[in-house]
PDB file of C-alpha atoms in Angstrom:
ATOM      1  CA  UNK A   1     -23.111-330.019  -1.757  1.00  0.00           C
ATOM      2  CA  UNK A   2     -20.933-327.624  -3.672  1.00  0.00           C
ATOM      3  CA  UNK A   3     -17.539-330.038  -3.573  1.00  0.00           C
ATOM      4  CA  UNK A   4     -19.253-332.340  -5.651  1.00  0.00           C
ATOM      5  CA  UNK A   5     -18.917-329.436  -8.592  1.00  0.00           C
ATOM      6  CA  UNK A   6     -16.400-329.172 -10.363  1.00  0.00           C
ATOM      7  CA  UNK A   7     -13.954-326.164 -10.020  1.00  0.00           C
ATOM      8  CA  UNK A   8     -15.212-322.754 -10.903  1.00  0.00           C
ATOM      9  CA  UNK A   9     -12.455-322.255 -13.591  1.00  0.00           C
ATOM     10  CA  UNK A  10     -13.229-325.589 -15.370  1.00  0.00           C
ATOM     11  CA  UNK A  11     -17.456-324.741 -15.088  1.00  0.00           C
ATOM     12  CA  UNK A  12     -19.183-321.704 -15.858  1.00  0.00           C
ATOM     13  CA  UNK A  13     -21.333-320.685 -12.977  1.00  0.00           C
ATOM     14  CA  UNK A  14     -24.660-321.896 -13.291  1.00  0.00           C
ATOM     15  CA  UNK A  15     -24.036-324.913 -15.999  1.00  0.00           C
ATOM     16  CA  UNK A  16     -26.968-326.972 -15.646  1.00  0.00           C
ATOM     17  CA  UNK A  17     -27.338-330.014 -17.850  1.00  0.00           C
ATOM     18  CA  UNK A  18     -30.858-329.567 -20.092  1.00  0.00           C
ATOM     19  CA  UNK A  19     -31.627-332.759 -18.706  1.00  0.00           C
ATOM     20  CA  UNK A  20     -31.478-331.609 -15.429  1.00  0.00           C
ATOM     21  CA  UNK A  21     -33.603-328.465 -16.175  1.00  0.00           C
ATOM     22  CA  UNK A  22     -35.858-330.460 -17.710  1.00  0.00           C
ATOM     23  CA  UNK A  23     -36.405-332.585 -14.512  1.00  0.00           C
ATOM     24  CA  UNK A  24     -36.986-329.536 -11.848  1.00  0.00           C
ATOM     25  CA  UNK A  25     -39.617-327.423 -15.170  1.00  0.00           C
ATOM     26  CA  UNK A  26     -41.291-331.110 -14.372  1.00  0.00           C
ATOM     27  CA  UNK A  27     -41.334-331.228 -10.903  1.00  0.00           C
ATOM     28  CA  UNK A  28     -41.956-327.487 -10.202  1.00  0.00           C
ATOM     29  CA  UNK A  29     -44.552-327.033 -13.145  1.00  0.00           C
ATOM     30  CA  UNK A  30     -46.108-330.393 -11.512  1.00  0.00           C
ATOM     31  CA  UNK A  31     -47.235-328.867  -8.395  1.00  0.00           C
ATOM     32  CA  UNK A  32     -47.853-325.275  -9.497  1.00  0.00           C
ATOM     33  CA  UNK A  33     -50.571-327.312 -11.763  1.00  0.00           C
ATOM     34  CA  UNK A  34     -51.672-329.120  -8.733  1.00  0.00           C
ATOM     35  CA  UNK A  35     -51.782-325.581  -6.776  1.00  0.00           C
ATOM     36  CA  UNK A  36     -53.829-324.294  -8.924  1.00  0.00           C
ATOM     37  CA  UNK A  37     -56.725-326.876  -8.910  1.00  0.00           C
ATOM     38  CA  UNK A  38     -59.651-326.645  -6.595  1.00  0.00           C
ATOM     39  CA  UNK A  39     -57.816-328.706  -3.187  1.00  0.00           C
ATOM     40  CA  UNK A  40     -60.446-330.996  -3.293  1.00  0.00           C
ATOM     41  CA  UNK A  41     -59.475-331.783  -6.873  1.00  0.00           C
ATOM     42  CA  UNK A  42     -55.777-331.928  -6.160  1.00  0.00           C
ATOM     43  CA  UNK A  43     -55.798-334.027  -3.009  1.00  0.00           C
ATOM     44  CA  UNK A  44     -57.690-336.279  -5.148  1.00  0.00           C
ATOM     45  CA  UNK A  45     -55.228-336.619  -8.126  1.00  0.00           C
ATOM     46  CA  UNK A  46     -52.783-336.970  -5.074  1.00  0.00           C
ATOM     47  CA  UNK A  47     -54.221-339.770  -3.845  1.00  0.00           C
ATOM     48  CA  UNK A  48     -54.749-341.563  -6.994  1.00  0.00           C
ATOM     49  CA  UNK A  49     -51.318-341.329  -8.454  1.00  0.00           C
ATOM     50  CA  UNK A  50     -49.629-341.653  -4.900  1.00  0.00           C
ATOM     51  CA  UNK A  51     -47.328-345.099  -4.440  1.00  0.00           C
ATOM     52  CA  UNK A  52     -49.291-346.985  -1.648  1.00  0.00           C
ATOM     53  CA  UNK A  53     -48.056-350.414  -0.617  1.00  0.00           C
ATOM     54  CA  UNK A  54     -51.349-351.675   0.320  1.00  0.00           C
ATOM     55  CA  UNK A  55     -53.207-351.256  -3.031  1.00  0.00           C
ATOM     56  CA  UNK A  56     -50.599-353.985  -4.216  1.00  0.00           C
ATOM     57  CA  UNK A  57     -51.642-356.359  -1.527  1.00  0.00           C
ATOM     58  CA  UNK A  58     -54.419-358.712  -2.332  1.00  0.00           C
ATOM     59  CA  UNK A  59     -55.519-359.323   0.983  1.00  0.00           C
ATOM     60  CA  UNK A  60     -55.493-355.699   1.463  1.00  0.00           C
ATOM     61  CA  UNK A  61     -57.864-355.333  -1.537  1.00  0.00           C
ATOM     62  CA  UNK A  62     -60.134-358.212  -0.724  1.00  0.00           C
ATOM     63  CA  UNK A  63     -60.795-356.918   2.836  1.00  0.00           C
ATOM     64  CA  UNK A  64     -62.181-353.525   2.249  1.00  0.00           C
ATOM     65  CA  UNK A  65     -63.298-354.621  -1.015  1.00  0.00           C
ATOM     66  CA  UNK A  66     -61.434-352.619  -3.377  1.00  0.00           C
ATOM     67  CA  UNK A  67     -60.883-353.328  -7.084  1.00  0.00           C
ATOM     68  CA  UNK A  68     -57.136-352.660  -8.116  1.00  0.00           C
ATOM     69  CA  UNK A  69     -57.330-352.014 -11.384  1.00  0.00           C
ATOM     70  CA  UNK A  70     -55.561-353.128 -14.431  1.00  0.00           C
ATOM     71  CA  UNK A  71     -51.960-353.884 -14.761  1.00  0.00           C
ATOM     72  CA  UNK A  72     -51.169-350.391 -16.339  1.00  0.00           C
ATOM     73  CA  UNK A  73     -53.188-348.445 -13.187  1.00  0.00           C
ATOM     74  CA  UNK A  74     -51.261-350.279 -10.505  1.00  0.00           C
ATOM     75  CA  UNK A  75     -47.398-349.419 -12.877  1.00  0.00           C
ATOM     76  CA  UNK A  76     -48.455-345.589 -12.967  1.00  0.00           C
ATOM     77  CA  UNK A  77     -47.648-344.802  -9.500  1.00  0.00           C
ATOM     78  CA  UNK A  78     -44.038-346.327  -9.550  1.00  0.00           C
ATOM     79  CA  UNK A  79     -43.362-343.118 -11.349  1.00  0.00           C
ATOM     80  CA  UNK A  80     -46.447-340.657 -10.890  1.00  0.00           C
ATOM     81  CA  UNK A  81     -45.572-340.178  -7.059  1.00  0.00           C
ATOM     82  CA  UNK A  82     -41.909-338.989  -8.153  1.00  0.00           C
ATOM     83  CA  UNK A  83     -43.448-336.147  -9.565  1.00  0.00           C
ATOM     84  CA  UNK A  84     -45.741-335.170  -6.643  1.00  0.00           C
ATOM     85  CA  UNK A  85     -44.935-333.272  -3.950  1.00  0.00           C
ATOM     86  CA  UNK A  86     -46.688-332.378  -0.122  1.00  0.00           C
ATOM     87  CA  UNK A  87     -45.960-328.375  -0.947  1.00  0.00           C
ATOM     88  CA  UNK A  88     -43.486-325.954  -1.659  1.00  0.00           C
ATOM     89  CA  UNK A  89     -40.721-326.924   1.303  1.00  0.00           C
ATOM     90  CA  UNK A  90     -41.174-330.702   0.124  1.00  0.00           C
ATOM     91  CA  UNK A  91     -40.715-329.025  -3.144  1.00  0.00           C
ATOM     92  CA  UNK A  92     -37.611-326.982  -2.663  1.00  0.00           C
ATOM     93  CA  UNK A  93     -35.547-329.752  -0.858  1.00  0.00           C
ATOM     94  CA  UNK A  94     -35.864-332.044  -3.630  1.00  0.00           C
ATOM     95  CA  UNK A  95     -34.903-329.710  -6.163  1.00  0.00           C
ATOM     96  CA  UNK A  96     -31.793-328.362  -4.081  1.00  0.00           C
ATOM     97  CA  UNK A  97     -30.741-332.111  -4.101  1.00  0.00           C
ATOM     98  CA  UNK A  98     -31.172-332.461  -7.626  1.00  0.00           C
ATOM     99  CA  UNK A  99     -29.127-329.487  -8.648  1.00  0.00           C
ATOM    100  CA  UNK A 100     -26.737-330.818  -5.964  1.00  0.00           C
ATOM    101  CA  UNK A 101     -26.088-334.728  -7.461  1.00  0.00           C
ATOM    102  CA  UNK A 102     -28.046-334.100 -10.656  1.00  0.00           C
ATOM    103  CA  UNK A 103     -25.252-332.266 -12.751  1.00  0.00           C
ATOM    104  CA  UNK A 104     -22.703-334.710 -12.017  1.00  0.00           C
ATOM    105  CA  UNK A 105     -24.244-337.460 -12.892  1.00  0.00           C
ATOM    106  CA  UNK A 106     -25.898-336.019 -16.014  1.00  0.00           C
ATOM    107  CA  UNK A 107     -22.710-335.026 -17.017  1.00  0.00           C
ATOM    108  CA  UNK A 108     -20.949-338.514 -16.528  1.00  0.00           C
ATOM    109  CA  UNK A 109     -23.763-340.583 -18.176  1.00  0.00           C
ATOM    110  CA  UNK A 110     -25.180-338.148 -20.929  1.00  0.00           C
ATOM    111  CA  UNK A 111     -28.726-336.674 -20.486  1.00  0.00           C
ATOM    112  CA  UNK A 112     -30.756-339.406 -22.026  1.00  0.00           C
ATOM    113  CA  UNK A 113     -29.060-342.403 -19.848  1.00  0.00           C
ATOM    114  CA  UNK A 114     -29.733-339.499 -17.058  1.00  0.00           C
ATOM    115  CA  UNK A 115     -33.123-339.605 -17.472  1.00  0.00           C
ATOM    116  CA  UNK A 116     -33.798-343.181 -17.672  1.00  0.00           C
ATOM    117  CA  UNK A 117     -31.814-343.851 -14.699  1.00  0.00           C
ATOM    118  CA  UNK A 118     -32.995-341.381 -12.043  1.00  0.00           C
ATOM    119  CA  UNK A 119     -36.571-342.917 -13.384  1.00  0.00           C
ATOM    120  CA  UNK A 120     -34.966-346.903 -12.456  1.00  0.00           C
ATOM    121  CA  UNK A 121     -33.841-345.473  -9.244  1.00  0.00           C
ATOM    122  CA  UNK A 122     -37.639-343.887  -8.038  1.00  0.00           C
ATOM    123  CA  UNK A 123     -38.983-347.198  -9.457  1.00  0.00           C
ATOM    124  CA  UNK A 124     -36.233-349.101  -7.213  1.00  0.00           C
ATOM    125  CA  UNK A 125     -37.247-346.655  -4.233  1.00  0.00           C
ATOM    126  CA  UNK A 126     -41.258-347.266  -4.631  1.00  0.00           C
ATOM    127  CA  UNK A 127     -40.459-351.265  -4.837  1.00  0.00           C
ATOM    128  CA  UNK A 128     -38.451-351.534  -1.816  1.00  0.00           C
ATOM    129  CA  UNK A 129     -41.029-349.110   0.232  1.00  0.00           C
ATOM    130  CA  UNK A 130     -43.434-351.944  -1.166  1.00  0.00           C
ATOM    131  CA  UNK A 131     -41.346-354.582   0.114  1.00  0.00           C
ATOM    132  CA  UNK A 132     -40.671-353.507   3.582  1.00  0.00           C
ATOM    133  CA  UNK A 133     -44.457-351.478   4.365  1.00  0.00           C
ATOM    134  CA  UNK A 134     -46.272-354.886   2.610  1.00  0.00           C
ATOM    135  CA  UNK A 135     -49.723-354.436   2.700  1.00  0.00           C
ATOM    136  CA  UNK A 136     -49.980-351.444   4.982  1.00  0.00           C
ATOM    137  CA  UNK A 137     -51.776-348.397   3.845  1.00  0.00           C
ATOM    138  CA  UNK A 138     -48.811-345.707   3.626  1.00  0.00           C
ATOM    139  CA  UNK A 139     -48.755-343.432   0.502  1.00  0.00           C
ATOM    140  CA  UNK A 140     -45.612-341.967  -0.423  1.00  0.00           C
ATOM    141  CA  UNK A 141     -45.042-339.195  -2.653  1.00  0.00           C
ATOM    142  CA  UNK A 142     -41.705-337.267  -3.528  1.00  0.00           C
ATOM    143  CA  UNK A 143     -38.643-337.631  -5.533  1.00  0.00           C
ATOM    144  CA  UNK A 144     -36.523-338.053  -2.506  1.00  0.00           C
ATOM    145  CA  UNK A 145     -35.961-342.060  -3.975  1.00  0.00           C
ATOM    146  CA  UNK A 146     -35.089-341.127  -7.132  1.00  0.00           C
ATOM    147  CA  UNK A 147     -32.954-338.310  -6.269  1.00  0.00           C
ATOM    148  CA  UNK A 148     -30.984-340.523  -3.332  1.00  0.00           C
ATOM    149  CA  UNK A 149     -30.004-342.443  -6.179  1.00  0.00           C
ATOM    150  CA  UNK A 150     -28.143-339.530  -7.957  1.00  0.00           C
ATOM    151  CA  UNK A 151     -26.598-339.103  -4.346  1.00  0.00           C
ATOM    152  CA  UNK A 152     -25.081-342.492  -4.737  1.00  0.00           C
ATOM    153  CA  UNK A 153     -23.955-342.524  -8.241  1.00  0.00           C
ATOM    154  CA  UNK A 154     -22.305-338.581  -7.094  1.00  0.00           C
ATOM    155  CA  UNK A 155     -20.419-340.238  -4.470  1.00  0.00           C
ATOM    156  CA  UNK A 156     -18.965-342.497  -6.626  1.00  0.00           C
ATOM    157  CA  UNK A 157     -18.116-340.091  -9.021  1.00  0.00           C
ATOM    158  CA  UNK A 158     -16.555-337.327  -6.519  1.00  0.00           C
ATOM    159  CA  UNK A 159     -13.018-338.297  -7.027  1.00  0.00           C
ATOM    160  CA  UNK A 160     -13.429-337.141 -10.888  1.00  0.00           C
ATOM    161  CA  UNK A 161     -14.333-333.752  -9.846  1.00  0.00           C
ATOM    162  CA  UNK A 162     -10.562-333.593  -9.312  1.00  0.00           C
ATOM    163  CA  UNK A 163      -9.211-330.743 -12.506  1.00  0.00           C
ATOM    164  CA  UNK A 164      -6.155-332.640 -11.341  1.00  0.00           C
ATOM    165  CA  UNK A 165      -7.363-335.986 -12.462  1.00  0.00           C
ATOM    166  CA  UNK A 166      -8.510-336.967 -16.022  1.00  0.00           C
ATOM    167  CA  UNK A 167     -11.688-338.087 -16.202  1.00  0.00           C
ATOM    168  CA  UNK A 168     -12.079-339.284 -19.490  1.00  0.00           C
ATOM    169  CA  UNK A 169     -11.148-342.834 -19.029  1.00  0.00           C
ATOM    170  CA  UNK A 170     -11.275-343.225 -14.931  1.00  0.00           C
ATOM    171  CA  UNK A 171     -14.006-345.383 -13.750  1.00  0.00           C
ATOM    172  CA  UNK A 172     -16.176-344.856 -11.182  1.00  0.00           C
ATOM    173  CA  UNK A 173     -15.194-344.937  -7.364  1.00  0.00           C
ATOM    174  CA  UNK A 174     -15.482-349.025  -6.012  1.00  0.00           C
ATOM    175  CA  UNK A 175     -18.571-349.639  -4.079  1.00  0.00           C
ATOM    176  CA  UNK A 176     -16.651-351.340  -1.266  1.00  0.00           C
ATOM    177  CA  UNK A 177     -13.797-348.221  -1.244  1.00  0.00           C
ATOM    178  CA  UNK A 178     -14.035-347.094   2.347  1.00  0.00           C
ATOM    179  CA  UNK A 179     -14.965-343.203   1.378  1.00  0.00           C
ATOM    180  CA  UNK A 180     -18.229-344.954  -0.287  1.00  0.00           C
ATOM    181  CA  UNK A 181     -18.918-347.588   1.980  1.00  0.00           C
ATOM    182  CA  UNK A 182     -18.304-344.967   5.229  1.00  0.00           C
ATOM    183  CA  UNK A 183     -20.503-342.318   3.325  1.00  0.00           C
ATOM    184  CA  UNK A 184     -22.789-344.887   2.605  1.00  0.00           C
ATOM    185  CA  UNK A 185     -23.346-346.285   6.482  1.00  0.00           C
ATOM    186  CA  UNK A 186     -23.563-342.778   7.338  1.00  0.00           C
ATOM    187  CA  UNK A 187     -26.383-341.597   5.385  1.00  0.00           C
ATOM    188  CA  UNK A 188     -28.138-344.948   6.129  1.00  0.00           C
ATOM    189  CA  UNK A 189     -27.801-344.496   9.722  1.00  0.00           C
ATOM    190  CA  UNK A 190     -28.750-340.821   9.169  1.00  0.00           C
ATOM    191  CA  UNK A 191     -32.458-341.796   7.417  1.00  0.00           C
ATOM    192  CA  UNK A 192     -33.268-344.957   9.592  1.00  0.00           C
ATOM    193  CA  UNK A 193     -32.822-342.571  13.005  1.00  0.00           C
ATOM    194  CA  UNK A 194     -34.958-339.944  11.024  1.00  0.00           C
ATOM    195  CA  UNK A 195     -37.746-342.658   9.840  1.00  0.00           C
ATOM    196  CA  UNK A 196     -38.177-344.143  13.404  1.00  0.00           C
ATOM    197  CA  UNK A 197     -37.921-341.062  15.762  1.00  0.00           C
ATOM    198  CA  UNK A 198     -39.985-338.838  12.631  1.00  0.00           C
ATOM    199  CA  UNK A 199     -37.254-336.451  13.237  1.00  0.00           C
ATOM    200  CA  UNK A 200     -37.591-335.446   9.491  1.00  0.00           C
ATOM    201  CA  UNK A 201     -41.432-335.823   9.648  1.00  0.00           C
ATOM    202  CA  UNK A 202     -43.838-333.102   8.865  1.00  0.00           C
ATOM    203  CA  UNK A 203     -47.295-334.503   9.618  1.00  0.00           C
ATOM    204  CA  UNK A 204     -49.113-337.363   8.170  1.00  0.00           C
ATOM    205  CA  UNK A 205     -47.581-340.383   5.866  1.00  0.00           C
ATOM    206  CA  UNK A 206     -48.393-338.407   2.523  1.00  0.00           C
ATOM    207  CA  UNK A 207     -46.229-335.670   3.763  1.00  0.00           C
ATOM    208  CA  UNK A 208     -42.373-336.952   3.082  1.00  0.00           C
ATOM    209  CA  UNK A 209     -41.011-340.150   1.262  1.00  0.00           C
ATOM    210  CA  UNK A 210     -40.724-343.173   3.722  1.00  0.00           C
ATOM    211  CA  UNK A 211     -37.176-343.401   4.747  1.00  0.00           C
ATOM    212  CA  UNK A 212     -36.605-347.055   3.625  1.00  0.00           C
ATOM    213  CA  UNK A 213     -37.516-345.599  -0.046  1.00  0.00           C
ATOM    214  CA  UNK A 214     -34.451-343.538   0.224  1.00  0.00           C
ATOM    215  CA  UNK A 215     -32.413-345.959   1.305  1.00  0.00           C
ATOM    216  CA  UNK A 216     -34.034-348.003  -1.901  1.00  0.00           C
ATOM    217  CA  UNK A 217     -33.745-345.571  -4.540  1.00  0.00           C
ATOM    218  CA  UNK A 218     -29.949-345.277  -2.891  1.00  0.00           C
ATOM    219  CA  UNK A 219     -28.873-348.972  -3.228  1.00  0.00           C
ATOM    220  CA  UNK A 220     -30.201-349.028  -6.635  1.00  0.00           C
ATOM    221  CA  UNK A 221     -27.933-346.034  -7.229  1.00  0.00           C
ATOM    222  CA  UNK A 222     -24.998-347.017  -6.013  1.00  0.00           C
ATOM    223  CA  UNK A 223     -24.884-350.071  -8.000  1.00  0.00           C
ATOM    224  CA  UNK A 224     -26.911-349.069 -11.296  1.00  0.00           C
ATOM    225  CA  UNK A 225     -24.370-345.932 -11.508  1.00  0.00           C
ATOM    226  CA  UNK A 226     -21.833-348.675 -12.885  1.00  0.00           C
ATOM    227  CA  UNK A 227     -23.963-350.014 -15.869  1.00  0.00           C
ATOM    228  CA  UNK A 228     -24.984-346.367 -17.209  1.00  0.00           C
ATOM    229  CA  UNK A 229     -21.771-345.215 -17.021  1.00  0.00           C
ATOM    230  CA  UNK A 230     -20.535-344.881 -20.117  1.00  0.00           C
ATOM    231  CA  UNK A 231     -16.323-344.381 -19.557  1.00  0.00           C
ATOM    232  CA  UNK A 232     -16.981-347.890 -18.824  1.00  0.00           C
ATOM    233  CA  UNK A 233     -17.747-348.641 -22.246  1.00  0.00           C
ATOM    234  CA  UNK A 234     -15.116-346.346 -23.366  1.00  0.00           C
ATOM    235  CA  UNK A 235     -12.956-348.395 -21.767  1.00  0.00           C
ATOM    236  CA  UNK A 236     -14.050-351.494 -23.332  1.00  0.00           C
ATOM    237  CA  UNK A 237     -13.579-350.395 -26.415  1.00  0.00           C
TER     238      UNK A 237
END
């Protein structure tokens, strides 16, 4: 997703926010940790710090008599599944997507506001899988959510990437613009054909992020984007 950068003369090559960096050194050190525990070890860390809708379900729980844990166990996974990945392929997409959207948006709403909000948008992702897989057993792991978040705060920002405009002041692109809302059906249309047919599948459950995750993590994006940004406060002021 190169036109989302902005021109080569305005960017050096290869100018990646630190909190951006600091995201894929997570995610990549993450799993090379994981890959270098005994698999028995590792599929068991996956397991336990996997999002799975049905461990939130107390009729779930009651039927095959499982004990959910404190409070604090059952908030871990909201973010520990981000952060965990099926292998390298899983891996490498995810990253790609981050450097794609992640600049951009770290750019626009400063690395700390960065951080917090792809974070709100995996959270968003893992409570809407919740929602709409209620009490089925389907773990999900990946930071597909979070990261389809930064997709929808990019697309809002992609008319700034203009040299031509000045971006100091402009506010983000209007949810209900046509380029958003037409990019927006598009890419919905694009993950509920993939969930269904498991066009974009790879195996069992564990293996990708549930389609209607991404589509969570995106929604929360796309409207989040406008309290983080911070040319709205600018603006304000």
């Amino acid at each position: 997703m190169a036109f989302l950068q902005p021109p080569a003369s305005q960017q050096p090559a290869f100018n990646v926010p630190t909190s951006v960096v600091l995201l894929l050194v997570l995610l990549i050190g993450v799993h090379g940790a994981l890959a270098l525990l005994p698999a028995a070890t590792a599929d068991s860390i996956v397991a336990q710090y996997a999002f799975n809708p049905a461990l939130y379900s107390s009729a779930f729980l009651d039927t095959h008599h499982i004990d959910g844990g404190a409070w604090w166990q059952r908030a871990i996974p909201f973010v520990s599944y981000i952060f965990l990945h099926a292998d390298l392929m899983h891996l490498a997409i995810n990253c790609l997507w981050l450097l794609a959207f992640g600049p951009v948006v770290a750019r626009r709403f400063g690395g700390l506001r960065f951080l917090i909000f792809f974070l709100i948008c995996g959270i968003c992702a893992a409570a809407f899988q919740m929602v709409c897989s209620w009490g089925s057993f389907a773990p999900i792991i990946g930071a597909s959510g979070a990261v389809s978040g930064l997709m929808a705060a990019g697309i809002r920002m992609l008319p700034l990437q203009d040299n031509r405009i000045s971006a100091r002041f402009e506010k983000l692109m209007p949810i209900w613009s046509r380029q958003v809302l037409l990019f927006s059906i598009v890419w919905t249309l694009i993950n509920v054909v993939a969930g269904i047919t498991g066009f974009a599948g790879v195996g069992t459950e564990l293996r990708l992020i549930a389609w209607q995750a991404h589509i969570g993590g995106y929604v929360a994006g796309l409207f989040l984007s406008t309290l983080f940004d911070r040319r709205n406060e600018h603006a304000a002021a």
